[in-house]
Amino acid sequence: MSTLQNVGQKPKVTLALLAFFTLLYNYFFWEEQFGLNLSLFSALLLAASLYAHGRPGRNAWVAAGFTLLSGIMVVWHNSFVSKLAHLVSCFLTVGFLHEPRLRSVLYAAWYAARTTWETGLQGLPLLGRGIADLTPRVAVFKAAPRWLKLLTVPGAFFSVFFVIFSIANPVFADLGARLGTYLGEALELLFGNFSPLRLLFILPGVYLVALVLYKWDIPEVYGQESGETNVIVRRRLRRKLGKLAGMIALKNERQAALLLVISVNLLLVVVNVIDVRWLWFNFDPKQAGNLTKLVHEGTYMLILSILLSMGILIYYFRSNQNFYPKNGLLKAAAYLWLVQNAVLSVSVLIRCGYYISEFGLAYKRIGVIIFLGLVFFGLFTLYRKISGQKSFYYLLRTNAWAAYAVLIGLSLVNWDVLIVSHNLDPRHVQSRILDTPFLLNRSDKTLPLLDAHRDRLRAFPGYTHYGERSFEHLHSIEHLDRRIADFVRTYESHSWLSWNYADYRTYQYFKHKSGDSKQ
């Protein structure tokens, strides 16, 4: 079982921070939406973790920078992707802060996951140990009844004199009243409307703050990564019989790999020639048959073939095959396979582009484009692995960092607004059919765009609204008006803690429009 480290030699400070951030969590998030509160809370909590754990490593600073950037995006356009990226980045930053020597995003995620597990498994002992640090002598608890007896009489007389002075002196009474008001407001702010549900809400906050502030000693995570290298280490067999058997095995594996890679290369040549002639230069959507089937089924199958090809090359170049003296032909065939997979990826990208041009943007179509970008990067790193005798750990580390950077990059874009603005523009979408239910169910940030294109929505009036236990047929405009009213009511019910610029701009749009209509 992992042990709790003496957090920066500051256990009392850490326990005080735990109490402070638990109260802050209660204040920031109770009956609020993610917005300014999430960015502020995570920034303050990570800053406290930096203070508690000492000097971080370089990767911790990079992850903290990504967290700060995604936090700004949460406040700026508050998209689902920005909030997801921010939470994932916070999680990874915890791993890098707790073990500064980690190099890989995957190992940081593993360390953070283990920290989450250990905090949940040993949470109560952790809090008990922190309280024991503040009260090192059990005699303090034994003396508590005596202190209560000593304070009872002075406290009673203090209350009597306070009442007397309040009656006798109006200024003192006013001062006491104001002090009582401030104290009551503070208690109301922190513990107002306290309920069992509120307690259930606070408990995850205690858990969350504890897993960030308290550092567990988990040596096996770094111990495993420290044994990983970016370059493959050649394994030599000492005995002659072992060497001979090893060379025969390598030769047989090389022959099997050559047969497989060359045969699949020939298949890919045929597929790529067809795609280049048909898709790249002579494609006609009207003669393509079922474009949906072509894109959906064809794209997924081609992506599967690309991933399968990469997996096969990783397997064959996993170890001593990299050092076989007669593997020049195998490497050349592997490089050709990588190039052909890149061409195949371009064909998949073109298929997706045709579909977007015909039917508009959607999450899966954008996801395919982003995934293909990662595939191109993966093919490049696979080329570097084969040519530079890199290890599988190198592939995992570089591609995981790339995926992390792409996730943060995705948080920079308000995808719902981009999708709706693109699909409502007839210059971009050739199809005469507008997917009204899809557009009407995007985030609240798209409401001004939908409101500005009411004429287009009226042309596609049918809309079925599904509730929790029933459904009703509404006109598209009626559903839009209902959503606008719900947004305004929800926005006005939240405080500054839920503030974000995108919702603020949407609210101001309808507020000004309402004001103009009344004039």
Short mmCIF file of C-alpha atoms in Angstrom, two decimals, residues 171-445:
data_model
loop_
_atom_site.label_atom_id
_atom_site.label_comp_id
_atom_site.label_asym_id
_atom_site.label_seq_id
_atom_site.Cartn_x
_atom_site.Cartn_y
_atom_site.Cartn_z
CA VAL A 171 -24.00 53.57 18.96
CA PHE A 172 -22.71 50.36 20.56
CA ALA A 173 -26.04 48.70 19.80
CA ASP A 174 -25.77 49.72 16.15
CA LEU A 175 -22.19 48.43 16.01
CA GLY A 176 -23.24 45.14 17.57
CA ALA A 177 -26.16 44.83 15.16
CA ARG A 178 -23.93 45.40 12.16
CA LEU A 179 -21.40 42.90 13.48
CA GLY A 180 -24.17 40.36 13.94
CA THR A 181 -25.44 41.05 10.42
CA TYR A 182 -22.00 40.55 8.90
CA LEU A 183 -21.48 37.35 10.88
CA GLY A 184 -24.91 36.06 9.87
CA GLU A 185 -24.27 36.84 6.20
CA ALA A 186 -20.92 35.06 6.37
CA LEU A 187 -22.50 31.98 7.94
CA GLU A 188 -25.36 32.14 5.46
CA LEU A 189 -22.87 32.38 2.61
CA LEU A 190 -20.99 29.31 3.75
CA PHE A 191 -23.68 27.16 5.34
CA GLY A 192 -27.00 28.65 4.22
CA ASN A 193 -29.73 26.17 3.33
CA PHE A 194 -27.58 23.32 4.62
CA SER A 195 -29.10 19.93 3.93
CA PRO A 196 -28.09 16.28 3.55
CA LEU A 197 -27.88 16.96 -0.19
CA ARG A 198 -25.45 19.79 0.54
CA LEU A 199 -23.34 17.40 2.62
CA LEU A 200 -23.27 14.91 -0.24
CA PHE A 201 -22.17 17.78 -2.47
CA ILE A 202 -19.33 18.84 -0.14
CA LEU A 203 -17.88 15.34 0.37
CA PRO A 204 -16.63 15.03 -3.25
CA GLY A 205 -15.10 18.48 -2.78
CA VAL A 206 -13.11 17.27 0.23
CA TYR A 207 -12.00 14.25 -1.79
CA LEU A 208 -11.04 16.37 -4.81
CA VAL A 209 -9.04 18.88 -2.78
CA ALA A 210 -7.31 16.12 -0.80
CA LEU A 211 -6.11 14.25 -3.89
CA VAL A 212 -4.54 17.45 -5.24
CA LEU A 213 -2.94 18.66 -2.00
CA TYR A 214 -1.81 15.37 -0.46
CA LYS A 215 1.04 13.55 -2.13
CA TRP A 216 1.28 9.77 -2.07
CA ASP A 217 4.50 7.87 -2.47
CA ILE A 218 3.88 5.56 -5.45
CA PRO A 219 7.38 4.45 -6.48
CA GLU A 220 6.32 1.74 -8.93
CA VAL A 221 4.98 4.27 -11.47
CA TYR A 222 8.20 6.20 -11.88
CA GLY A 223 10.16 3.00 -11.36
CA GLN A 224 8.57 1.50 -14.44
CA GLU A 225 8.99 4.62 -16.60
CA SER A 226 12.60 5.12 -15.51
CA GLY A 227 13.38 1.75 -17.10
CA GLU A 228 11.93 2.88 -20.45
CA THR A 229 14.16 4.36 -23.15
CA ASN A 230 13.46 6.12 -26.44
CA VAL A 231 15.84 3.83 -28.33
CA ILE A 232 15.59 0.05 -28.60
CA VAL A 233 18.33 -1.77 -26.72
CA ARG A 234 19.72 -4.76 -28.60
CA ARG A 235 19.37 -8.04 -26.74
CA ARG A 236 22.42 -10.21 -27.30
CA LEU A 237 22.44 -13.97 -26.83
CA ARG A 238 25.71 -15.23 -25.34
CA ARG A 239 25.65 -18.94 -26.08
CA LYS A 240 26.44 -19.99 -29.66
CA LEU A 241 23.39 -22.24 -29.85
CA GLY A 242 21.21 -19.39 -28.64
CA LYS A 243 22.72 -17.02 -31.19
CA LEU A 244 22.12 -19.47 -34.02
CA ALA A 245 18.51 -20.09 -32.99
CA GLY A 246 17.96 -16.35 -32.62
CA MET A 247 19.33 -15.61 -36.10
CA ILE A 248 17.16 -18.33 -37.65
CA ALA A 249 14.09 -16.96 -35.86
CA LEU A 250 14.89 -13.43 -37.05
CA LYS A 251 15.40 -14.65 -40.61
CA ASN A 252 12.08 -16.52 -40.60
CA GLU A 253 10.29 -13.51 -39.11
CA ARG A 254 11.89 -11.25 -41.72
CA GLN A 255 10.70 -13.48 -44.56
CA ALA A 256 7.15 -13.60 -43.17
CA ALA A 257 7.16 -9.83 -42.69
CA LEU A 258 8.42 -9.26 -46.24
CA LEU A 259 5.71 -11.50 -47.68
CA LEU A 260 3.01 -9.69 -45.71
CA VAL A 261 4.21 -6.12 -46.26
CA ILE A 262 4.87 -6.53 -49.99
CA SER A 263 1.54 -8.29 -50.64
CA VAL A 264 -0.46 -5.65 -48.75
CA ASN A 265 1.54 -2.94 -50.53
CA LEU A 266 0.36 -4.38 -53.85
CA LEU A 267 -3.24 -4.29 -52.63
CA LEU A 268 -2.80 -0.70 -51.46
CA VAL A 269 -1.40 0.33 -54.83
CA VAL A 270 -4.62 -0.84 -56.49
CA VAL A 271 -6.83 0.85 -53.86
CA ASN A 272 -4.88 4.12 -53.98
CA VAL A 273 -4.86 4.27 -57.78
CA ILE A 274 -8.64 3.83 -57.79
CA ASP A 275 -9.11 6.47 -55.10
CA VAL A 276 -6.79 8.98 -56.75
CA ARG A 277 -8.48 8.62 -60.15
CA TRP A 278 -12.05 8.46 -58.84
CA LEU A 279 -12.09 10.49 -55.61
CA TRP A 280 -9.34 13.02 -56.08
CA PHE A 281 -9.99 14.19 -59.64
CA ASN A 282 -13.17 12.70 -61.14
CA PHE A 283 -15.66 12.46 -58.27
CA ASP A 284 -19.31 13.22 -59.01
CA PRO A 285 -21.65 12.96 -55.97
CA LYS A 286 -24.65 12.37 -58.25
CA GLN A 287 -23.03 9.26 -59.72
CA ALA A 288 -21.47 8.04 -56.48
CA GLY A 289 -24.56 6.19 -55.34
CA ASN A 290 -25.18 6.23 -51.59
CA LEU A 291 -22.76 8.92 -50.39
CA THR A 292 -23.64 8.25 -46.75
CA LYS A 293 -22.70 4.58 -47.05
CA LEU A 294 -19.56 5.48 -48.99
CA VAL A 295 -18.38 7.86 -46.30
CA HIS A 296 -19.54 6.12 -43.11
CA GLU A 297 -18.73 2.49 -43.84
CA GLY A 298 -15.85 3.21 -46.21
CA THR A 299 -14.18 5.70 -43.88
CA TYR A 300 -14.34 3.44 -40.83
CA MET A 301 -12.98 0.46 -42.76
CA LEU A 302 -10.10 2.49 -44.19
CA ILE A 303 -9.24 3.90 -40.77
CA LEU A 304 -9.25 0.35 -39.40
CA SER A 305 -6.87 -0.76 -42.15
CA ILE A 306 -4.50 2.15 -41.38
CA LEU A 307 -4.44 1.31 -37.67
CA LEU A 308 -3.95 -2.38 -38.45
CA SER A 309 -1.04 -1.55 -40.75
CA MET A 310 0.61 0.56 -38.07
CA GLY A 311 0.15 -2.21 -35.52
CA ILE A 312 1.79 -4.78 -37.82
CA LEU A 313 4.84 -2.57 -38.40
CA ILE A 314 5.15 -1.88 -34.68
CA TYR A 315 5.11 -5.62 -34.03
CA TYR A 316 7.77 -6.54 -36.58
CA PHE A 317 10.11 -3.70 -35.59
CA ARG A 318 9.65 -4.21 -31.87
CA SER A 319 13.09 -5.66 -31.04
CA ASN A 320 16.13 -7.26 -32.68
CA GLN A 321 14.62 -7.11 -36.18
CA ASN A 322 15.83 -3.50 -36.17
CA PHE A 323 19.44 -4.76 -35.96
CA TYR A 324 19.21 -7.58 -38.52
CA PRO A 325 21.94 -6.87 -41.11
CA LYS A 326 19.84 -7.87 -44.13
CA ASN A 327 16.60 -6.02 -43.38
CA GLY A 328 17.12 -3.21 -45.92
CA LEU A 329 14.41 -4.55 -48.24
CA LEU A 330 11.98 -4.95 -45.32
CA LYS A 331 12.59 -1.35 -44.22
CA ALA A 332 12.08 -0.07 -47.77
CA ALA A 333 8.80 -1.99 -48.03
CA ALA A 334 7.75 -0.62 -44.63
CA TYR A 335 8.50 2.96 -45.73
CA LEU A 336 6.44 2.41 -48.88
CA TRP A 337 3.61 1.04 -46.74
CA LEU A 338 3.72 4.18 -44.58
CA VAL A 339 3.58 6.42 -47.66
CA GLN A 340 0.65 4.46 -49.07
CA ASN A 341 -1.17 4.70 -45.75
CA ALA A 342 -0.63 8.47 -45.86
CA VAL A 343 -2.18 8.53 -49.35
CA LEU A 344 -5.05 6.41 -48.05
CA SER A 345 -5.52 8.90 -45.20
CA VAL A 346 -5.77 11.73 -47.72
CA SER A 347 -8.47 9.75 -49.55
CA VAL A 348 -10.40 9.35 -46.30
CA LEU A 349 -10.04 13.09 -45.72
CA ILE A 350 -11.40 13.83 -49.20
CA ARG A 351 -14.39 11.51 -48.61
CA CYS A 352 -15.16 13.38 -45.41
CA GLY A 353 -14.80 16.70 -47.23
CA TYR A 354 -17.34 15.68 -49.87
CA TYR A 355 -19.79 14.63 -47.18
CA ILE A 356 -19.36 17.91 -45.28
CA SER A 357 -19.89 19.85 -48.51
CA GLU A 358 -23.11 17.95 -49.13
CA PHE A 359 -24.63 17.72 -45.64
CA GLY A 360 -22.72 20.15 -43.42
CA LEU A 361 -20.56 19.86 -40.35
CA ALA A 362 -21.19 17.48 -37.45
CA TYR A 363 -19.20 16.25 -34.50
CA LYS A 364 -18.21 12.90 -36.01
CA ARG A 365 -17.10 14.52 -39.27
CA ILE A 366 -14.92 16.97 -37.39
CA GLY A 367 -13.69 14.10 -35.24
CA VAL A 368 -12.62 12.15 -38.33
CA ILE A 369 -10.57 15.13 -39.56
CA ILE A 370 -8.88 15.56 -36.18
CA PHE A 371 -8.23 11.84 -35.91
CA LEU A 372 -6.63 11.82 -39.36
CA GLY A 373 -4.34 14.62 -38.25
CA LEU A 374 -3.19 12.42 -35.38
CA VAL A 375 -2.81 9.51 -37.84
CA PHE A 376 -0.46 11.58 -40.02
CA PHE A 377 1.59 12.42 -36.94
CA GLY A 378 1.54 8.76 -35.92
CA LEU A 379 2.78 7.68 -39.36
CA PHE A 380 5.63 10.19 -39.11
CA THR A 381 6.65 8.96 -35.66
CA LEU A 382 6.41 5.36 -36.88
CA TYR A 383 8.81 6.26 -39.70
CA ARG A 384 11.17 7.73 -37.12
CA LYS A 385 10.84 4.60 -35.02
CA ILE A 386 11.87 2.34 -37.89
CA SER A 387 14.62 4.57 -39.27
CA GLY A 388 16.04 5.58 -35.89
CA GLN A 389 15.50 2.27 -34.07
CA LYS A 390 13.14 3.97 -31.61
CA SER A 391 11.24 2.08 -28.94
CA PHE A 392 7.53 1.51 -28.49
CA TYR A 393 7.77 3.79 -25.45
CA TYR A 394 8.92 6.57 -27.79
CA LEU A 395 5.79 6.08 -29.91
CA LEU A 396 3.51 6.15 -26.88
CA ARG A 397 5.18 9.18 -25.32
CA THR A 398 5.28 11.37 -28.44
CA ASN A 399 1.79 10.48 -29.65
CA ALA A 400 0.28 10.92 -26.17
CA TRP A 401 1.79 14.40 -25.93
CA ALA A 402 0.45 15.14 -29.42
CA ALA A 403 -3.05 14.00 -28.43
CA TYR A 404 -2.85 16.13 -25.27
CA ALA A 405 -1.79 19.19 -27.30
CA VAL A 406 -4.58 18.57 -29.83
CA LEU A 407 -7.16 18.35 -27.02
CA ILE A 408 -6.00 21.72 -25.69
CA GLY A 409 -6.06 23.09 -29.24
CA LEU A 410 -9.66 21.91 -29.65
CA SER A 411 -10.61 23.96 -26.61
CA LEU A 412 -9.66 27.12 -28.51
CA VAL A 413 -12.60 26.74 -30.89
CA ASN A 414 -16.30 27.12 -30.15
CA TRP A 415 -17.37 24.12 -32.20
CA ASP A 416 -21.12 24.53 -31.79
CA VAL A 417 -21.01 28.07 -33.15
CA LEU A 418 -18.77 26.94 -36.02
CA ILE A 419 -21.10 24.05 -36.90
CA VAL A 420 -24.30 26.10 -36.80
CA SER A 421 -22.86 29.07 -38.70
CA HIS A 422 -21.46 26.75 -41.38
CA ASN A 423 -24.63 24.67 -41.77
CA LEU A 424 -26.93 27.69 -41.95
CA ASP A 425 -24.90 29.23 -44.76
CA PRO A 426 -26.25 27.93 -48.11
CA ARG A 427 -22.90 28.70 -49.75
CA HIS A 428 -21.26 25.95 -47.70
CA VAL A 429 -23.91 23.21 -47.69
CA GLN A 430 -25.25 21.94 -51.02
CA SER A 431 -28.05 19.78 -49.61
CA ARG A 432 -31.50 21.33 -49.62
CA ILE A 433 -32.41 19.50 -46.43
CA LEU A 434 -31.62 21.34 -43.19
CA ASP A 435 -31.12 19.13 -40.14
CA THR A 436 -33.28 21.33 -37.91
CA PRO A 437 -33.39 19.08 -34.80
CA PHE A 438 -29.60 18.85 -34.80
CA LEU A 439 -29.15 22.63 -35.09
CA LEU A 440 -31.81 23.46 -32.50
CA ASN A 441 -30.13 21.27 -29.90
CA ARG A 442 -26.69 22.83 -29.96
CA SER A 443 -25.46 24.84 -26.98
CA ASP A 444 -26.95 28.16 -25.86
CA LYS A 445 -24.10 30.03 -27.55
#
